[in-house]
XYZ file of C-alpha atoms in Angstrom:
476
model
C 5.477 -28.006 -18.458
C 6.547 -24.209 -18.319
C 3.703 -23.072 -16.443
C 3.847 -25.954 -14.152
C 7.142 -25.323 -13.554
C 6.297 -21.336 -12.990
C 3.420 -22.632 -11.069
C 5.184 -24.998 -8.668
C 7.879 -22.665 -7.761
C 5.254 -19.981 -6.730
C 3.678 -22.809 -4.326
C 6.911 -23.352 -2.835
C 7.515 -19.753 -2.626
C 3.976 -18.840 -0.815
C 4.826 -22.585 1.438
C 8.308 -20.817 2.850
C 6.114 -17.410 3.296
C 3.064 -19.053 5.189
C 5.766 -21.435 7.350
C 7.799 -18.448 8.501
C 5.011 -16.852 9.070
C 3.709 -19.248 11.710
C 6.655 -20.650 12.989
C 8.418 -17.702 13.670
C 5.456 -15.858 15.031
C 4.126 -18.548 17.274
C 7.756 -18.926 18.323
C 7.900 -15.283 19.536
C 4.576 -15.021 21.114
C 5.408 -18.735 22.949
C 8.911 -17.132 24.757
C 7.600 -13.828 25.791
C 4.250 -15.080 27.562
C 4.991 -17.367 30.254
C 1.135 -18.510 30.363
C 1.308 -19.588 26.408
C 4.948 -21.333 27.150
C 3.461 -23.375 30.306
C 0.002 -24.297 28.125
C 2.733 -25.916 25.620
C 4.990 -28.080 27.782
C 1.613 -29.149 29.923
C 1.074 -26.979 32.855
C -1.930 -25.820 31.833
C -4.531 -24.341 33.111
C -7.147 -21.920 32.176
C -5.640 -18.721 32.072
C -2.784 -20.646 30.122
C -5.358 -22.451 27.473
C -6.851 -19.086 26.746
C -3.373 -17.434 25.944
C -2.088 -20.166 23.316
C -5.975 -19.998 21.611
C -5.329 -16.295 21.519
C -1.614 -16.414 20.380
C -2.782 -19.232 17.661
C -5.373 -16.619 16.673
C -2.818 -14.311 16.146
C -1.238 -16.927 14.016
C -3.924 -17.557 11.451
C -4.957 -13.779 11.030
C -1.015 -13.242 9.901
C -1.692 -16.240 7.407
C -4.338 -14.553 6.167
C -3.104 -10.853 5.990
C 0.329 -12.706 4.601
C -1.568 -14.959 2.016
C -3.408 -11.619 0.573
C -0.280 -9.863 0.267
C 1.525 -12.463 -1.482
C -1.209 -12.967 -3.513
C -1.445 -9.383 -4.666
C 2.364 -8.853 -5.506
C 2.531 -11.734 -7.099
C -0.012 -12.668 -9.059
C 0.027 -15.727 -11.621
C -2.140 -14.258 -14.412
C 0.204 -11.215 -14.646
C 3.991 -12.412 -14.163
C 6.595 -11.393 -16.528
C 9.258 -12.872 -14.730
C 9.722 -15.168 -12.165
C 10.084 -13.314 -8.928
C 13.614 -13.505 -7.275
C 14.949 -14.189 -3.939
C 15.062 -10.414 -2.718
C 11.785 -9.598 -4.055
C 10.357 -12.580 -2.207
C 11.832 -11.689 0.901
C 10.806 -7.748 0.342
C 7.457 -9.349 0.141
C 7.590 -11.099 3.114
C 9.254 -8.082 5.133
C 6.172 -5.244 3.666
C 4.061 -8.673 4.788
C 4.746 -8.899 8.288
C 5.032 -5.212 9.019
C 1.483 -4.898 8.025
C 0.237 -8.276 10.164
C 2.237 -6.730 13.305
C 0.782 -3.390 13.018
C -2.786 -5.154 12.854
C -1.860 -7.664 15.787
C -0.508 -4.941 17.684
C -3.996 -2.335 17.021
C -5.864 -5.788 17.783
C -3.626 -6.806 20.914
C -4.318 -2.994 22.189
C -8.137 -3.571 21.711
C -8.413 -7.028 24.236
C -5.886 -5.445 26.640
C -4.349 -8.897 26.661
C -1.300 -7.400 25.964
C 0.684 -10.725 24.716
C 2.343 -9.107 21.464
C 4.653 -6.039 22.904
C 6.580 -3.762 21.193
C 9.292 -6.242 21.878
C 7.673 -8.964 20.672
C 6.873 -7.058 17.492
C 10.549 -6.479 16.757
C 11.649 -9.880 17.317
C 8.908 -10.968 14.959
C 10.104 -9.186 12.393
C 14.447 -10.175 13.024
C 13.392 -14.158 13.806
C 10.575 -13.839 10.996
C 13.049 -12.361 7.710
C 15.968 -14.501 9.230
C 14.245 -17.711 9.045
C 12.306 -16.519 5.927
C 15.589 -15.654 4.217
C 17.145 -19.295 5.049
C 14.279 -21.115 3.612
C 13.711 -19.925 0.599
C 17.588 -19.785 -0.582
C 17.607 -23.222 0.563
C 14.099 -24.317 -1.707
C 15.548 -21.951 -4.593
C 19.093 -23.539 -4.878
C 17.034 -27.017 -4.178
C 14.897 -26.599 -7.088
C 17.399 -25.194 -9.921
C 19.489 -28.127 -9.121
C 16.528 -30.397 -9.849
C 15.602 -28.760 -12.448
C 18.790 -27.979 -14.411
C 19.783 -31.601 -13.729
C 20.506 -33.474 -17.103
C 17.102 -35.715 -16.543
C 14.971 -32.718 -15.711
C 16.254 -29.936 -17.680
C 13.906 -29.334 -20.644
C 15.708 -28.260 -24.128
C 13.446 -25.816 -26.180
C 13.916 -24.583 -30.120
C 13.099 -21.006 -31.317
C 11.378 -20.845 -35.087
C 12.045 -17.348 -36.049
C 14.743 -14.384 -34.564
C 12.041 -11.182 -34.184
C 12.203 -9.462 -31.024
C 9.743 -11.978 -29.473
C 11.691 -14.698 -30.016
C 14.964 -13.170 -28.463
C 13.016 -11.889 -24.856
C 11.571 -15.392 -24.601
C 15.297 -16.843 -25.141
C 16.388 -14.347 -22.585
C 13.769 -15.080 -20.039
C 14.670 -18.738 -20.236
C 18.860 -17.263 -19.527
C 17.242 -14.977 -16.988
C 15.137 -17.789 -15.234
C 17.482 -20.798 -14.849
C 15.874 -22.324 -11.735
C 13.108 -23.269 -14.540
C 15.524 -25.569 -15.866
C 14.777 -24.828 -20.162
C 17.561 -23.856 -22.241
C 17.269 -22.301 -25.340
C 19.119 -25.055 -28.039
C 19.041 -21.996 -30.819
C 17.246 -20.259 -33.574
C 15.639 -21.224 -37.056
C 14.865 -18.680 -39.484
C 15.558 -17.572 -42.818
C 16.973 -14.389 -42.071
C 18.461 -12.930 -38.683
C 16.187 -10.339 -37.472
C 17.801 -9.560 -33.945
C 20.776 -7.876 -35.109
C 22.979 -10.833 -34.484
C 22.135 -11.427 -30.684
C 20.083 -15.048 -31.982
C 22.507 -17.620 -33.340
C 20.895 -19.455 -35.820
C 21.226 -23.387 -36.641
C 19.545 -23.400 -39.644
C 17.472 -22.008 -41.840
C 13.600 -22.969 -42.207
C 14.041 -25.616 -45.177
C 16.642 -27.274 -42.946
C 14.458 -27.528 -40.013
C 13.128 -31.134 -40.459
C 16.910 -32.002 -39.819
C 17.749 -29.919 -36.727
C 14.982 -31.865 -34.942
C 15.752 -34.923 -36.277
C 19.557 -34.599 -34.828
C 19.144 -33.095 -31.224
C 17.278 -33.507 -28.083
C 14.363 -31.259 -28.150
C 11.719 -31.019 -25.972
C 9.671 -27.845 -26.941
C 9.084 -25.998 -29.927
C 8.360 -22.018 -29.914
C 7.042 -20.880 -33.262
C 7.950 -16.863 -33.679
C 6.923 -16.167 -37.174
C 4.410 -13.961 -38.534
C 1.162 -15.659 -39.520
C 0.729 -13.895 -42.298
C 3.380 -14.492 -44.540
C 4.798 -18.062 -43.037
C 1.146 -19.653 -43.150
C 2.524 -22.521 -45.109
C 6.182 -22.765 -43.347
C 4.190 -22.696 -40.067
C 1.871 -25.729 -40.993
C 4.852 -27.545 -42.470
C 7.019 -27.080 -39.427
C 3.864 -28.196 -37.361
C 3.035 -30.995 -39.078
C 6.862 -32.011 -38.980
C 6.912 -31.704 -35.384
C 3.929 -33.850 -34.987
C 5.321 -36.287 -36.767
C 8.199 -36.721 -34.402
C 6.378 -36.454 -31.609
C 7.684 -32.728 -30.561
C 5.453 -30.562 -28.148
C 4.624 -26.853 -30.247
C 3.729 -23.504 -28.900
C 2.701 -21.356 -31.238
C 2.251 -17.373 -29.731
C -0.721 -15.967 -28.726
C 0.030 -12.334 -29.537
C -0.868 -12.863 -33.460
C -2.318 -9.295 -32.928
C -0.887 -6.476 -30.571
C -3.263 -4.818 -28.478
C -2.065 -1.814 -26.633
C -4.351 -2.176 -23.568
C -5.861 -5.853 -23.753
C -4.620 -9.141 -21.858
C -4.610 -12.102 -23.376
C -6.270 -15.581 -22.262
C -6.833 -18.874 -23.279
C -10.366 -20.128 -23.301
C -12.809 -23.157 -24.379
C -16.440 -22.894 -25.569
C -17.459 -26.134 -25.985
C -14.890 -28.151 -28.188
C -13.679 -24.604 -29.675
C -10.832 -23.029 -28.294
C -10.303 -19.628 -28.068
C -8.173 -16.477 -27.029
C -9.938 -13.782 -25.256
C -8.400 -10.633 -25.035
C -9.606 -8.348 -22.416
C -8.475 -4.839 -20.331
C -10.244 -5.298 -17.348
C -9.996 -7.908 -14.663
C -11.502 -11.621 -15.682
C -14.376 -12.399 -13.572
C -11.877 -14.755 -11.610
C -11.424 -15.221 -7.502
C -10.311 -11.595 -6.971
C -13.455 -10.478 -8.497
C -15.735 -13.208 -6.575
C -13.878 -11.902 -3.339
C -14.595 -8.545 -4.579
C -18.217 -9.299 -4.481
C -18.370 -10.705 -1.222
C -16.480 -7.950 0.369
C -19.430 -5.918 -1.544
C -22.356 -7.392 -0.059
C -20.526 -7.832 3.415
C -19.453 -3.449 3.525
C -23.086 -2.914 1.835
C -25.223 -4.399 4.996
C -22.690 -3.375 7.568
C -23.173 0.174 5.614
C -26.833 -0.170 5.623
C -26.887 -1.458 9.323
C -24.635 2.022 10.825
C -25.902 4.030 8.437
C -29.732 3.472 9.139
C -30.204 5.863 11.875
C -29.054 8.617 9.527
C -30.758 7.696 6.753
C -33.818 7.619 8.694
C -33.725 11.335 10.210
C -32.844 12.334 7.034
C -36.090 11.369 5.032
C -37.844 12.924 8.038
C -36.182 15.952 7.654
C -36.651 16.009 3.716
C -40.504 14.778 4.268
C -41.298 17.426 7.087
C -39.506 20.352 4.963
C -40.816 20.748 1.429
C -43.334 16.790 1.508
C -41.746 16.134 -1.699
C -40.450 12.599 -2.848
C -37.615 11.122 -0.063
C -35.811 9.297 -2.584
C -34.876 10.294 -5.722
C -33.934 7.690 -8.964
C -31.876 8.651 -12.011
C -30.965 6.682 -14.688
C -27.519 5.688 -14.881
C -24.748 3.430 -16.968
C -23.180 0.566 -15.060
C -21.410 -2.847 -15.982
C -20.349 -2.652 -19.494
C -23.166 -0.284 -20.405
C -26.180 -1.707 -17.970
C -28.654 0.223 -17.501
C -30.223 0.567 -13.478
C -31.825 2.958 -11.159
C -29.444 4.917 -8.989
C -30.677 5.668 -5.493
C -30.406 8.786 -3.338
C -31.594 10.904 -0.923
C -33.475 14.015 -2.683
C -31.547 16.918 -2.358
C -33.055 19.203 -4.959
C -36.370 20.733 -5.510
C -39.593 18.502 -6.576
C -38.917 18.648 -10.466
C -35.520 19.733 -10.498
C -35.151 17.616 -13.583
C -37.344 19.327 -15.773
C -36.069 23.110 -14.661
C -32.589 21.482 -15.861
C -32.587 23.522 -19.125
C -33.105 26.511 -16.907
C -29.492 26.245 -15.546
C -27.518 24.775 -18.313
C -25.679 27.877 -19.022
C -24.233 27.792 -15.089
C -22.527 24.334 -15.372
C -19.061 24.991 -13.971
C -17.900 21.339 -15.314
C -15.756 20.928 -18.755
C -16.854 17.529 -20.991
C -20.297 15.884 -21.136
C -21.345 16.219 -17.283
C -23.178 18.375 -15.248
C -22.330 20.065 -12.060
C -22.850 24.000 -10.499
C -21.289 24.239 -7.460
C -24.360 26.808 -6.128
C -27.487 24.969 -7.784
C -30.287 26.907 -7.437
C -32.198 23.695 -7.170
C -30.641 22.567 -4.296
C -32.448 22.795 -0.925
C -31.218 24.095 1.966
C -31.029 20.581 3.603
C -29.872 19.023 0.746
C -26.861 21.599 0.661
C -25.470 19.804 3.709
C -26.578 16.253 2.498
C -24.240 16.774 -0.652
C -21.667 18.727 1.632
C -20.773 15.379 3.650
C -22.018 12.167 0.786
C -25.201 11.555 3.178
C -27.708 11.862 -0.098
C -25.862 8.564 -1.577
C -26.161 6.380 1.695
C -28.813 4.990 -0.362
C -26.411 3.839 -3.074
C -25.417 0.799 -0.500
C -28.669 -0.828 -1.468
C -27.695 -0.348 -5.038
C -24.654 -2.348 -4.158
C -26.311 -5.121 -2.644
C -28.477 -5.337 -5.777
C -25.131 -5.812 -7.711
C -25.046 -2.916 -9.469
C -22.821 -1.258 -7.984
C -19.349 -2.242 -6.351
C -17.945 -0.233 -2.961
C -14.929 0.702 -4.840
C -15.130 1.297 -8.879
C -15.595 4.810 -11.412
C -18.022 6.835 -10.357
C -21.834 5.708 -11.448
C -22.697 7.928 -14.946
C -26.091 9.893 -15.384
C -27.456 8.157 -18.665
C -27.297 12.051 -19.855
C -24.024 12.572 -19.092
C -22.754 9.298 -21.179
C -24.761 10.811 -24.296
C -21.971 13.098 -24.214
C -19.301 11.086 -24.509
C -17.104 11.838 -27.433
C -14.601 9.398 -27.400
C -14.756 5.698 -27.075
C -11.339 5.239 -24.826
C -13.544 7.431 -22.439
C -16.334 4.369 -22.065
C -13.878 1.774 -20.735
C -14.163 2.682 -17.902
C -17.907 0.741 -18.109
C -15.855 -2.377 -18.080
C -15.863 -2.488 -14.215
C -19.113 -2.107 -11.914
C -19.398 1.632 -11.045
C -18.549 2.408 -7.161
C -19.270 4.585 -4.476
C -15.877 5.731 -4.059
C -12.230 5.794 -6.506
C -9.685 7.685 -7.327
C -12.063 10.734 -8.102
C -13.130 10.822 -4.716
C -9.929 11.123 -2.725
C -7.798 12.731 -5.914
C -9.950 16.235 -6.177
C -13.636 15.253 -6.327
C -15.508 18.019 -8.654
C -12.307 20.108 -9.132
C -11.156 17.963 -11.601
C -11.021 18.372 -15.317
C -13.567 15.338 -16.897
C -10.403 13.841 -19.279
C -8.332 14.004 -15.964
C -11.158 12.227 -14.319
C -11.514 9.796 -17.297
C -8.080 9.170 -16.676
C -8.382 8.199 -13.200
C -10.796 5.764 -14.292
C -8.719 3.883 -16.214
C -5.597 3.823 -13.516
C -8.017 2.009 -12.109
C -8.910 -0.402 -14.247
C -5.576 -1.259 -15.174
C -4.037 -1.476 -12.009
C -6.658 -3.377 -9.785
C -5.976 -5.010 -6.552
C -7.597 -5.640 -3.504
C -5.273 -4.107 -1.584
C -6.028 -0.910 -3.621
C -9.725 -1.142 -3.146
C -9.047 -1.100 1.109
C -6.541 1.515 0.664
C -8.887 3.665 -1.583
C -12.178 2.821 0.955
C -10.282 4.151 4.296
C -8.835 7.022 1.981
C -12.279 8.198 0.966
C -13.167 7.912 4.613
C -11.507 11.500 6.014
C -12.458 12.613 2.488
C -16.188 12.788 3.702
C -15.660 14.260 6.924
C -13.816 17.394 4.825
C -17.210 18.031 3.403
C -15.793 18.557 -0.118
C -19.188 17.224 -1.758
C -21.593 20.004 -4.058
């Protein structure tokens, strides 16, 4: 009931965003193009037919570029709290100044020239006006629904730790759910008198025998209440009462938790980086779409390159290392052979001129370096390549940096190989943050920022970041 509840009032939420969105656009783009207007009260003709197909266009690319954004900020697997009316309509504002700077840059493009600067403005006033009016309308139509004496659900807390008082206050703090929070049962108080308790445990049988309750949130600690906890289960069963008993038996610092099923066991999985869920399907595809549009511009380059590395020293074109991927795979990394033939085994030669700190590698003047490979490195050409590795799947556009299989034999700590959890990429924060001037723990670091704050919208923001990174020519 609570998450449908959560659930249902995020689907009205992204209904008001996607209506404003169109209405209010299509509204604008329909009064300040005369050819658009006529198309919609009949005088059409062609010239007329092709604006409203354009300006509908326009419509369903802000749907899209609205319905990522909402999606982003507010995400369902990561809520804490139900997202109020000014967030919603900060969304929605960040939202559409992002879809009319893209309409606008696309608008510019066609040289149609049917969303001005005017039009952009008056997007954005008729767009948060109406915005603003529907959802306050949905939000004070739902809490009275919900907080109505039919729909409003009553809920019991079994124990008074800390847990038990933020899920009491999240029910004060969230009314338009419609729960209220009937009171505590537990031996002892344990919130420093901010839970008022009905009863304690031996009395519980009676509390839910005398009131209207619809849920039951079991707070105590599994280890010393086992048998209270099966009692007040089995009670609770008996009358028919729904129970929820906590996932977070243990408290991991990093992990989220998630319900599961195997079969006809059930499960809680607790993991720190993103589920393989739609964000990480889209993730793929947006992979494999960037890797052959890489492969396709990049070709050319690629191809003068081996030339140039076959016609100077008629070694080897492409050169494969070992390296750790996806939660400690194992795959051949491809690129362009910048070094000597045999580089590898002269690698004990120059050990004592690594200029890196930690477990990897890295001399800034490698005397194994070629001449054409020095300007290969300089601007990322010798890991053009690396697309291929990415259409393979082991590798991801955007992720920590791939790890020589060497390099991760150095590893002393084990918080330092989480950041295997996540395919490795061609570009992160490393890339636009310092490159090889970092420190390896700041590096490691970066890594998990990463991790633990993935998006989509971080992955586009980190690929057009890295892009004036290459053109500075900071790679060795």
């Amino acid at each position: 009931m609570f998450e449908q509840r959560c659930n249902s009032y995020l689907r009205n939420a992204k209904l008001c965003h996607a209506v404003s969105v169109f209405f209010s656009l299509f509204t604008v783009l329909i009064i300040f193009n005369s050819d658009a207007y006529n198309a919609v009260v009949g005088n059409s003709g062609y010239v007329e037919i092709r604006t409203l197909i354009q300006s509908m266009c326009y419509c369903s690319i802000a749907l899209i570029i609205n319905y990522i954004i909402f999606n982003n900020s507010f995400n369902n697997d990561q809520l804490v709290c139900i997202p109020t009316i000014d967030e919603l309509v900060r969304c929605f504002i960040i939202a559409t100044i992002a879809t009319s700077l893209v309409l606008f840059i696309i608008d510019s493009i066609v040289s149609h020239q049917i969303f001005s600067p005017l039009a952009v403005v008056s997007y954005l006033v008729v767009g948060t006006a109406f915005h603003s009016f529907l959802i306050n309308t949905s939000y004070l139509t739902i809490k009275k629904f919900n907080s109505s004496k039919k729909n409003r659900r009553i809920v019991l807390m079994v124990g008074s730790n800390r847990h038990a008082v933020e899920m009491a206050r999240f029910f004060e703090e969230n009314q338009i759910l419609g729960f209220y929070n009937l009171g505590f049962v537990d031996d002892e108080n344990h919130s420093d008198g901010e839970a008022r308790l009905l009863s304690t445990l031996d009395k519980f049988e009676d509390v839910i025998r005398n009131n209207v309750i619809d849920f039951i949130f079991i707070h105590l600690p599994i280890r010393s209440y086992y048998d209270s906890i099966s009692t007040i289960i089995e009670k609770a069963e008996c009358q028919g009462i729904a129970v929820h008993y906590l996932s977070n038996i243990f408290e991991p610092r990093k992990s989220k938790l998630e319900a599961s099923r195997v079969g006809s066991v059930h499960s809680i999985v607790l993991h720190t980086a993103p589920t393989e869920d739609w964000r990480i399907r889209t993730k793929r595809v947006i992979d494999v779409i960037m890797a052959i549009i890489g492969i396709i511009v990049t070709l050319p380059i690629m191809a003068i390159s081996a030339l140039i590395i076959k016609i100077t020293d008629r070694g080897p074109i492409i050169f494969k290392q070992k390296r750790v991927g996806y939660n400690k795979r194992i795959f051949n990394v491809y690129k362009l052979r910048t070094m000597c033939v045999g580089a590898e085994r002269m690698k004990t030669d120059v050990d004592h001129l690594n200029e890196m700190d930690g477990p990897v590698f890295k001399i800034k003047c490698d005397p194994r370096i070629t001449r054409f490979g020095r300007f290969l490195r300089k601007y990322s050409i010798d890991e053009l390549p690396q697309f291929f590795n990415v259409l393979q799947g082991d590798m991801s556009i955007v992720g920590p940096r791939a790890m020589a299989l060497t390099d991760y034999q150095g590893f002393s700590e084990d918080w330092q190989r989480r950041r295997f959890s996540m395919r490795p990429g061609l570009t992160c924060y490393w890339q636009i943050r310092g490159r090889n001037k970092l420190p390896f723990n700041e590096w490691m670091r970066l890594d998990m920022e990463y991790i633990d704050n993935w998006n989509l919208l971080e992955d586009f923001k980190i690929m057009l970041l890295t892009i004036p990174e290459i053109f500075r020519g900071g790679g060795i």
